[in-house]
Short mmCIF file of C-alpha atoms in Angstrom, two decimals:
data_model
loop_
_atom_site.label_atom_id
_atom_site.label_comp_id
_atom_site.label_asym_id
_atom_site.label_seq_id
_atom_site.Cartn_x
_atom_site.Cartn_y
_atom_site.Cartn_z
CA MET K 661 24.18 -2.62 4.90
CA LYS K 662 26.02 -1.81 1.59
CA THR K 663 27.48 1.60 1.04
CA PHE K 664 28.58 2.00 -2.55
CA PHE K 665 28.33 5.52 -3.08
CA ILE K 666 27.62 7.61 0.10
CA LEU K 667 30.38 9.81 0.56
CA LEU K 668 31.38 10.72 4.34
CA THR K 669 33.13 13.79 4.58
CA ALA K 670 34.50 15.28 8.51
CA GLY K 671 34.03 18.86 8.89
CA SER K 672 36.17 21.05 10.87
CA LEU K 673 34.12 20.23 14.38
CA SER K 674 35.83 18.20 16.72
CA VAL K 675 34.83 14.65 17.15
CA ALA K 676 33.42 15.54 20.49
CA THR K 677 31.29 18.48 19.11
CA ALA K 678 30.06 16.18 16.40
CA LEU K 679 28.93 13.25 18.70
CA ALA K 680 27.11 16.01 20.71
CA GLN K 681 24.97 16.65 17.81
CA THR K 682 21.36 15.21 18.42
CA LYS K 683 20.01 14.72 15.04
CA PRO K 684 22.41 13.36 11.93
CA VAL K 685 22.47 15.57 8.91
CA THR K 686 22.48 14.40 5.58
CA LEU K 687 22.79 16.41 2.25
CA ILE K 688 21.72 14.63 -0.95
CA LYS K 689 22.74 15.77 -4.35
CA ALA K 690 19.91 14.96 -6.55
CA GLY K 691 20.79 15.16 -10.34
CA HIS K 692 17.05 14.62 -11.26
CA LEU K 693 14.08 15.40 -8.72
CA VAL K 694 10.47 14.41 -9.79
CA ASP K 695 8.70 17.18 -8.31
CA VAL K 696 5.24 15.30 -7.79
CA VAL K 697 3.73 18.37 -6.85
CA ALA K 698 3.91 20.66 -9.70
CA GLY K 699 4.16 17.74 -11.97
CA THR K 700 8.07 18.23 -13.26
CA VAL K 701 11.42 17.30 -13.04
CA LEU K 702 14.22 19.52 -11.40
CA ASP K 703 17.58 19.09 -12.37
CA ASP K 704 20.52 19.62 -10.06
CA GLN K 705 18.88 19.76 -6.61
CA MET K 706 20.12 19.44 -3.16
CA ILE K 707 18.07 18.09 -0.27
CA LEU K 708 19.14 18.99 3.57
CA ILE K 709 17.84 16.37 6.04
CA GLU K 710 17.85 16.62 9.53
CA GLY K 711 17.06 13.68 11.46
CA ASP K 712 13.99 12.36 9.82
CA THR K 713 12.93 15.26 8.30
CA ILE K 714 13.62 17.45 5.33
CA LYS K 715 14.74 20.85 6.12
CA ALA K 716 15.23 22.20 2.65
CA VAL K 717 15.34 21.48 -0.96
CA ALA K 718 17.07 23.77 -3.57
CA PRO K 719 19.88 23.97 -5.91
CA GLY K 720 23.35 24.76 -4.21
CA ILE K 721 23.04 24.11 -0.64
CA GLN K 722 26.37 24.23 1.10
CA ARG K 723 27.44 21.11 3.10
CA PRO K 724 26.99 21.88 6.73
CA GLY K 725 30.35 20.99 8.32
CA PRO K 726 30.12 17.01 9.62
CA ALA K 727 26.88 16.36 7.24
CA THR K 728 26.84 12.91 5.39
CA VAL K 729 26.81 13.63 1.80
CA VAL K 730 24.78 11.25 -0.47
CA ASP K 731 25.68 11.49 -3.97
CA LEU K 732 22.58 10.48 -6.37
CA SER K 733 23.80 13.14 -8.96
CA HIS K 734 23.18 10.49 -11.72
CA ALA K 735 19.97 9.49 -10.41
CA TRP K 736 16.11 10.17 -10.77
CA VAL K 737 15.09 10.92 -7.10
CA LEU K 738 11.43 10.60 -6.10
CA PRO K 739 9.52 10.62 -2.88
CA GLY K 740 9.23 7.38 -1.00
CA LEU K 741 6.15 5.28 -2.73
CA ILE K 742 2.84 4.70 -0.93
CA ASP K 743 0.88 1.40 -1.58
CA CYS K 744 -2.51 2.05 -0.11
CA HIS K 745 -3.71 -1.79 -0.31
CA THR K 746 -1.48 -4.36 1.47
CA HIS K 747 -1.69 -7.46 3.17
CA ILE K 748 1.43 -7.12 4.72
CA THR K 749 1.07 -9.99 7.24
CA ALA K 750 0.51 -12.84 4.69
CA GLU K 751 1.44 -14.08 1.42
CA SER K 752 -0.19 -16.61 -0.83
CA GLU K 753 1.19 -19.80 -1.42
CA ASN K 754 -0.99 -23.01 -1.36
CA TYR K 755 -4.70 -22.15 -0.68
CA TYR K 756 -5.40 -25.14 1.59
CA ASP K 757 -2.14 -24.55 3.72
CA ASP K 758 -2.58 -20.96 3.87
CA THR K 759 -6.37 -21.51 4.92
CA PHE K 760 -6.10 -24.48 7.25
CA ARG K 761 -2.33 -25.28 8.06
CA LYS K 762 -0.83 -21.87 8.89
CA SER K 763 -2.03 -20.04 12.28
CA PRO K 764 -1.58 -16.51 13.30
CA ILE K 765 1.75 -17.21 14.87
CA ASP K 766 3.07 -18.68 11.41
CA ARG K 767 2.10 -14.64 9.97
CA ALA K 768 3.52 -12.87 12.94
CA ILE K 769 6.72 -15.01 12.34
CA TYR K 770 6.92 -14.24 8.78
CA ALA K 771 5.52 -10.62 8.70
CA HIS K 772 8.92 -8.95 9.37
CA VAL K 773 10.43 -10.71 6.18
CA PHE K 774 7.44 -9.21 4.02
CA ALA K 775 7.87 -5.64 5.74
CA ARG K 776 11.48 -5.42 4.81
CA ARG K 777 11.13 -6.54 1.35
CA THR K 778 8.49 -4.24 0.64
CA LEU K 779 10.53 -1.44 1.93
CA GLU K 780 13.28 -2.38 -0.22
CA ALA K 781 11.16 -2.34 -3.05
CA GLY K 782 10.79 1.50 -2.35
CA PHE K 783 7.39 1.58 -0.67
CA THR K 784 8.28 3.68 2.41
CA THR K 785 4.58 3.82 3.61
CA CYS K 786 1.63 1.26 3.32
CA ARG K 787 -1.83 1.05 4.28
CA ASP K 788 -2.65 -2.41 5.34
CA VAL K 789 -6.22 -3.43 4.73
CA GLY K 790 -7.17 -6.39 6.77
CA SER K 791 -4.87 -9.07 8.86
CA ALA K 792 -5.25 -11.82 11.45
CA GLU K 793 -5.33 -11.52 15.14
CA PHE K 794 -3.81 -8.04 15.27
CA VAL K 795 -0.43 -9.09 13.68
CA ASP K 796 -0.59 -5.93 11.70
CA VAL K 797 -1.08 -3.70 14.75
CA ALA K 798 2.12 -5.76 16.21
CA LEU K 799 4.07 -5.65 13.21
CA LYS K 800 3.54 -1.53 13.22
CA LYS K 801 4.42 -1.08 16.32
CA ALA K 802 8.11 -3.30 16.13
CA ILE K 803 8.64 -0.95 12.89
CA ASP K 804 7.72 2.14 14.61
CA ALA K 805 9.88 1.36 17.66
CA GLY K 806 12.84 0.60 15.54
CA LYS K 807 13.17 -3.17 16.26
CA ILE K 808 12.68 -4.06 12.37
CA PRO K 809 12.78 -2.29 9.18
CA GLY K 810 9.75 -2.17 7.17
CA PRO K 811 7.36 0.85 5.81
CA ARG K 812 5.32 3.19 7.80
CA LEU K 813 1.96 1.54 8.62
CA PHE K 814 -1.67 2.72 8.77
CA VAL K 815 -3.44 -0.64 9.66
CA ALA K 816 -7.04 -2.01 9.45
CA ALA K 817 -6.63 -5.11 11.81
CA HIS K 818 -9.76 -7.16 11.25
CA ALA K 819 -11.81 -6.53 8.12
CA LEU K 820 -15.43 -6.30 8.34
CA SER K 821 -17.88 -9.01 6.79
CA ALA K 822 -21.25 -10.26 6.50
CA THR K 823 -21.78 -13.77 7.63
CA GLY K 824 -20.90 -15.77 4.59
CA GLY K 825 -19.09 -12.68 2.93
CA HIS K 826 -15.58 -12.30 1.50
CA ALA K 827 -13.75 -12.04 4.59
CA ASP K 828 -15.60 -14.73 6.12
CA LEU K 829 -14.68 -18.73 5.77
CA SER K 830 -16.88 -20.02 3.55
CA GLY K 831 -17.73 -23.14 1.40
CA PHE K 832 -16.82 -25.89 4.10
CA SER K 833 -18.27 -27.65 6.79
CA PRO K 834 -20.59 -26.02 9.18
CA TYR K 835 -18.76 -27.68 12.12
CA LEU K 836 -15.02 -26.54 10.90
CA ARG K 837 -14.68 -23.56 13.59
CA PHE K 838 -11.23 -21.60 14.31
CA ASP K 839 -10.70 -20.34 17.75
CA ASN K 840 -9.88 -16.70 16.48
CA PHE K 841 -10.99 -13.27 16.31
CA ASP K 842 -12.63 -12.50 13.36
CA GLY K 843 -14.48 -9.35 11.57
CA VAL K 844 -17.76 -11.05 11.11
CA VAL K 845 -20.79 -8.65 11.71
CA ASN K 846 -24.45 -8.61 11.27
CA GLY K 847 -26.72 -5.49 11.55
CA VAL K 848 -26.14 -1.78 13.00
CA ASP K 849 -25.24 -3.02 16.41
CA GLU K 850 -22.77 -5.52 15.86
CA ILE K 851 -21.08 -3.14 13.39
CA ARG K 852 -20.58 -0.27 15.54
CA LYS K 853 -19.53 -2.67 18.35
CA LYS K 854 -17.01 -4.19 16.08
CA VAL K 855 -15.67 -0.80 14.72
CA ARG K 856 -15.00 0.13 18.18
CA TRP K 857 -13.10 -3.04 19.12
CA ASN K 858 -10.85 -2.95 16.11
CA ILE K 859 -10.08 0.74 16.90
CA LYS K 860 -9.45 0.03 20.74
CA TYR K 861 -6.99 -2.65 19.65
CA GLY K 862 -4.99 -0.50 17.17
CA ALA K 863 -6.94 0.14 13.86
CA ASP K 864 -5.66 3.42 11.84
CA VAL K 865 -8.43 2.78 9.44
CA ILE K 866 -11.65 0.53 9.03
CA LYS K 867 -12.05 -1.75 6.06
CA PHE K 868 -15.38 -3.57 5.15
CA THR K 869 -16.12 -5.92 2.24
CA ALA K 870 -19.02 -4.15 0.49
CA THR K 871 -19.40 -6.98 -2.07
CA ALA K 872 -18.38 -10.30 -2.99
CA GLY K 873 -14.55 -11.17 -4.17
CA VAL K 874 -12.08 -13.33 -5.84
CA LEU K 875 -10.41 -15.55 -3.30
CA SER K 876 -13.41 -16.46 -1.37
CA GLU K 877 -16.42 -19.21 -1.94
CA GLU K 878 -19.26 -17.32 -2.60
CA GLU K 879 -21.22 -17.72 -5.95
CA SER K 880 -20.87 -14.00 -7.05
CA VAL K 881 -17.94 -12.03 -7.71
CA GLY K 882 -19.12 -8.63 -6.91
CA ALA K 883 -22.87 -8.96 -5.36
CA PRO K 884 -23.32 -6.36 -2.44
CA GLN K 885 -22.90 -7.98 1.00
CA PHE K 886 -24.22 -5.23 3.42
CA SER K 887 -27.10 -3.31 3.22
CA ALA K 888 -26.96 0.70 2.65
CA GLU K 889 -27.73 1.13 6.26
CA GLU K 890 -25.29 -1.01 7.58
CA MET K 891 -22.46 0.66 5.52
CA LYS K 892 -23.82 3.96 6.69
CA ALA K 893 -23.30 2.63 10.22
CA ILE K 894 -19.61 1.63 9.48
CA VAL K 895 -18.71 5.18 8.21
CA GLU K 896 -20.51 6.97 10.88
CA GLU K 897 -19.07 5.10 13.60
CA ALA K 898 -15.62 5.21 12.40
CA ALA K 899 -15.94 8.97 11.48
CA MET K 900 -16.95 9.66 15.28
CA TRP K 901 -13.50 7.95 16.15
CA GLY K 902 -11.73 9.84 13.69
CA ARG K 903 -11.34 6.80 10.98
CA LYS K 904 -11.74 6.79 7.52
CA VAL K 905 -13.34 3.78 5.66
CA ALA K 906 -12.12 1.89 2.97
CA ALA K 907 -14.69 -0.64 1.02
CA HIS K 908 -13.51 -3.51 -1.01
CA ALA K 909 -15.88 -3.58 -3.42
CA HIS K 910 -16.03 -5.04 -7.31
CA GLY K 911 -19.76 -5.05 -8.32
CA ALA K 912 -21.50 -1.46 -9.20
CA GLU K 913 -24.39 -1.90 -6.69
CA GLY K 914 -21.98 -2.59 -3.85
CA ILE K 915 -19.72 0.43 -5.18
CA LYS K 916 -22.63 2.80 -5.04
CA ARG K 917 -23.93 1.84 -1.76
CA ALA K 918 -20.88 2.51 -0.28
CA VAL K 919 -19.78 5.69 -2.10
CA ARG K 920 -23.13 6.97 -0.96
CA ALA K 921 -22.20 5.69 2.57
CA GLY K 922 -19.19 8.11 2.57
CA VAL K 923 -16.39 5.89 2.50
CA ALA K 924 -12.81 7.24 1.89
CA SER K 925 -12.08 4.66 -0.90
CA ILE K 926 -13.31 2.21 -3.07
CA GLU K 927 -10.92 -0.94 -3.36
CA HIS K 928 -10.62 -2.83 -6.49
CA GLY K 929 -13.82 -1.20 -8.38
CA SER K 930 -13.90 -3.67 -10.81
CA LEU K 931 -17.11 -3.48 -12.61
CA ILE K 932 -18.00 0.07 -11.87
CA ASP K 933 -20.71 1.50 -13.87
CA GLU K 934 -21.15 5.19 -15.29
CA GLU K 935 -23.30 6.04 -12.30
CA GLY K 936 -20.82 4.97 -10.05
CA VAL K 937 -17.90 6.74 -11.65
CA ALA K 938 -20.30 10.08 -11.44
CA LEU K 939 -20.76 9.64 -7.87
CA MET K 940 -17.30 9.01 -6.96
CA LYS K 941 -16.65 12.35 -8.79
CA GLN K 942 -19.26 13.99 -6.73
CA HIS K 943 -18.15 12.51 -3.55
CA GLY K 944 -14.49 12.93 -4.02
CA THR K 945 -14.22 9.04 -3.34
CA PHE K 946 -10.75 7.73 -4.23
CA LEU K 947 -10.38 4.49 -6.64
CA VAL K 948 -7.51 2.08 -5.47
CA PRO K 949 -7.54 0.08 -8.97
CA THR K 950 -5.24 -2.94 -7.52
CA VAL K 951 -4.84 -4.16 -11.47
CA TYR K 952 -2.07 -6.33 -11.50
CA VAL K 953 -3.38 -8.55 -8.73
CA GLY K 954 -6.21 -10.32 -11.05
CA TYR K 955 -3.71 -11.14 -13.74
CA ALA K 956 -1.36 -12.65 -11.15
CA VAL K 957 -4.23 -14.89 -9.63
CA GLU K 958 -5.20 -16.12 -13.12
CA GLU K 959 -1.58 -16.56 -14.05
CA HIS K 960 -0.58 -18.74 -10.63
CA ALA K 961 -3.68 -20.28 -9.88
CA ARG K 962 -2.45 -23.57 -10.42
CA GLU K 963 0.92 -23.25 -8.61
CA TRP K 964 -0.88 -21.66 -5.60
CA ARG K 965 -3.90 -24.63 -5.72
CA LEU K 966 -6.76 -22.40 -5.73
CA PRO K 967 -10.57 -23.87 -6.23
CA GLU K 968 -11.27 -23.52 -9.98
CA LYS K 969 -14.39 -21.50 -8.80
CA LEU K 970 -11.70 -18.80 -7.47
CA ALA K 971 -9.68 -19.02 -10.45
CA GLU K 972 -12.86 -18.70 -12.97
CA LYS K 973 -13.57 -15.36 -10.90
CA ALA K 974 -10.27 -13.96 -11.57
CA ARG K 975 -10.58 -14.77 -15.28
CA SER K 976 -14.02 -12.94 -15.15
CA LEU K 977 -12.87 -9.98 -13.68
CA ASN K 978 -10.02 -9.53 -15.89
CA ALA K 979 -12.10 -9.81 -19.00
CA SER K 980 -13.97 -6.78 -17.79
CA LYS K 981 -12.08 -4.69 -15.59
CA THR K 982 -10.10 -2.59 -18.03
CA ASP K 983 -13.01 -0.84 -19.66
CA CYS K 984 -14.63 -0.28 -16.57
CA LEU K 985 -11.47 1.39 -14.57
CA ARG K 986 -10.63 3.34 -17.84
CA LYS K 987 -13.70 5.02 -17.59
CA ALA K 988 -13.29 6.15 -13.91
CA VAL K 989 -9.69 7.27 -15.40
CA GLN K 990 -10.73 9.13 -18.23
CA ALA K 991 -13.58 10.89 -15.77
CA GLY K 992 -11.02 12.26 -13.30
CA VAL K 993 -12.12 10.18 -10.50
CA LYS K 994 -9.10 10.62 -7.83
CA ILE K 995 -6.63 7.45 -7.97
CA ALA K 996 -4.62 6.27 -5.20
CA TYR K 997 -1.84 3.31 -5.53
CA GLY K 998 -2.95 0.01 -4.37
CA THR K 999 -1.66 -3.37 -5.21
CA ASP K 1000 -3.30 -5.97 -2.84
CA ALA K 1001 0.33 -7.22 -2.46
CA GLY K 1002 0.31 -10.51 -0.31
CA VAL K 1003 -2.10 -11.99 -3.09
CA PHE K 1004 1.08 -12.16 -4.85
CA PRO K 1005 4.61 -11.72 -3.18
CA HIS K 1006 5.56 -8.37 -1.42
CA GLY K 1007 8.45 -6.58 -3.14
CA GLU K 1008 6.58 -6.54 -6.27
CA ASN K 1009 4.44 -3.68 -5.55
CA ALA K 1010 5.20 -1.62 -8.34
CA LYS K 1011 4.17 -3.86 -10.85
CA ASP K 1012 0.76 -2.09 -10.91
CA PHE K 1013 2.55 1.32 -12.56
CA ARG K 1014 2.37 -0.07 -15.89
CA TYR K 1015 -1.24 -1.10 -15.47
CA LEU K 1016 -2.15 2.45 -14.53
CA VAL K 1017 -0.52 3.68 -17.32
CA GLU K 1018 -2.54 1.22 -19.79
CA LEU K 1019 -5.60 2.37 -18.24
CA GLY K 1020 -4.90 6.03 -19.18
CA LEU K 1021 -2.79 7.82 -16.66
CA THR K 1022 0.20 9.69 -17.85
CA PRO K 1023 3.43 8.17 -16.03
CA MET K 1024 3.56 11.39 -13.80
CA GLN K 1025 0.02 10.83 -12.66
CA ALA K 1026 0.63 7.30 -12.17
CA ILE K 1027 3.58 8.15 -9.67
CA GLN K 1028 1.32 10.99 -8.11
CA ALA K 1029 -1.07 8.33 -7.53
CA ALA K 1030 1.41 6.53 -5.24
CA THR K 1031 2.54 9.77 -3.83
CA THR K 1032 0.50 13.07 -3.40
CA GLY K 1033 -2.74 10.89 -4.09
CA ALA K 1034 -2.20 8.03 -1.71
CA ALA K 1035 -0.84 10.48 1.18
CA GLU K 1036 -4.08 12.53 0.83
CA LEU K 1037 -6.22 9.27 0.99
CA LEU K 1038 -4.21 8.81 4.12
CA GLY K 1039 -4.99 11.87 5.82
CA GLN K 1040 -0.99 12.60 5.97
CA ALA K 1041 -0.52 15.04 3.23
CA GLN K 1042 1.51 17.36 5.62
CA LYS K 1043 4.43 14.62 6.44
CA LEU K 1044 4.16 12.29 3.29
CA GLY K 1045 3.73 12.09 -0.41
CA SER K 1046 6.57 14.81 -1.77
CA VAL K 1047 9.93 16.25 -1.52
CA GLN K 1048 9.48 19.28 0.49
CA ALA K 1049 10.83 21.01 3.70
CA GLY K 1050 9.10 19.82 6.53
CA LYS K 1051 8.06 16.24 5.26
CA TYR K 1052 9.63 12.90 6.36
CA ALA K 1053 12.97 12.18 4.38
CA ASP K 1054 11.25 9.27 2.53
CA LEU K 1055 13.18 9.03 -0.96
CA VAL K 1056 13.92 6.70 -3.43
CA GLY K 1057 16.36 6.91 -6.27
CA VAL K 1058 16.14 5.13 -9.95
CA SER K 1059 19.31 5.07 -12.63
CA SER K 1060 16.81 6.31 -15.57
CA ASP K 1061 14.02 8.41 -16.13
CA PRO K 1062 10.49 6.72 -14.80
CA LEU K 1063 8.78 9.47 -16.59
CA GLN K 1064 10.05 7.47 -20.08
CA ASP K 1065 9.87 3.96 -18.68
CA ILE K 1066 7.73 3.50 -15.86
CA SER K 1067 8.67 0.02 -15.26
CA VAL K 1068 12.12 1.41 -13.86
CA LEU K 1069 10.24 1.37 -10.55
CA GLU K 1070 9.80 -2.20 -10.47
CA LYS K 1071 13.57 -2.48 -9.57
CA ILE K 1072 14.50 0.63 -7.29
CA PRO K 1073 18.23 0.69 -6.01
CA PHE K 1074 18.23 3.51 -3.49
CA VAL K 1075 15.67 3.70 -0.64
CA MET K 1076 15.86 6.00 2.44
CA LYS K 1077 13.16 6.16 4.89
CA GLY K 1078 13.07 8.63 7.77
CA GLY K 1079 16.65 9.96 6.68
CA VAL K 1080 18.02 6.32 7.28
CA VAL K 1081 19.21 4.45 4.01
CA TYR K 1082 17.85 0.97 3.80
CA LYS K 1083 18.99 -0.11 0.27
CA ASN K 1084 21.94 1.32 -1.63
CA ASP K 1085 22.77 -0.53 -4.65
CA PRO K 1086 25.48 1.09 -6.94
CA LYS K 1087 23.25 1.25 -9.82
CA THR K 1088 22.45 5.18 -9.06
CA SER K 1089 26.19 6.11 -8.11
CA PRO K 1090 28.05 8.24 -10.20
CA PRO K 1091 30.16 6.56 -12.70
CA GLU K 1092 33.70 5.89 -11.86
CA ARG K 1093 36.32 8.31 -13.38
#
């Protein structure tokens, strides 16, 4: 780990006394602190951290004797970013290799690389919305145990899909079979059983495919794939076990069914209509727009050897989604940041910020979508999403003002998660004198 600008200063306590301390103490000098709760920037702030938790935020805090001092006096400091829509155990490379030549064991071996890359990009928390064979659950456990670095994970395990739906393998011979678990369900009884099964093995959230999608071989890109009764059963069963539900939904009818059923979030929302916008406002449903991913698919379709049908789906959505999503933003639908990272390379998670601004969010609102808004969607507002006493010491630092140029978040030089520095490039350090 690099240590370009962490200044270690020993206090007057003896070495034995310092070693006896149960929790490390860190004091951060923040030149500019982005206060996402108030929507302002505070200058010359001090952040006192004990262990993994922020103890105080104020100007002029004195260094406790043995504390480590981190000098970010020339940086803009923000809460750790949150991505609410990732697939952190996989990454697109070649459509047919990804589908037929890689096993869940391959995913398990690669996953720690993607987790570290995501964390070092400044995303200290992620919601993962679908993974094979509970690799996401295992990855989360390994990160939580401190065995590998990665973001805090909230995982969905197997995404629920109707037979022939977006999370089913379609378009190939009926004699082609895989000996693995999946989330394919039909009818209320199967749905309730699968929700319970997912939760039994570690799912924090339930995700289902309310409509067709891009990277699957259905004829439509947005037709509904579960009945209203089935969607209601998903939400009711998840709620009984204390879980929220995320609905993959591109098409207008599927979006409306999912919102009426009570989902916490609509993922993508590409073809939402005015009635859907009004319903989301009425129900307080979050929209997780994932804008950049569609352009990434269109740009890299040939490189990833996607079937032309899938590339055409991406082009079709890209031509329509900006106007639809802008209506949701203008209406004040709640937005939580999400990217679909894994379709495009992990570590590029911040590319959606500029697209959110193009949709009509201010830079502060876009940052709030990835902090306070995302924390609310996760049900973690008490511990995540802002730099306040009592919350996890998840922080990022950048060398220029993200409210003037949101793209600076695409290359974050300083990352702290739970009071531990995971990335420490010299760009945020004070200039040499």
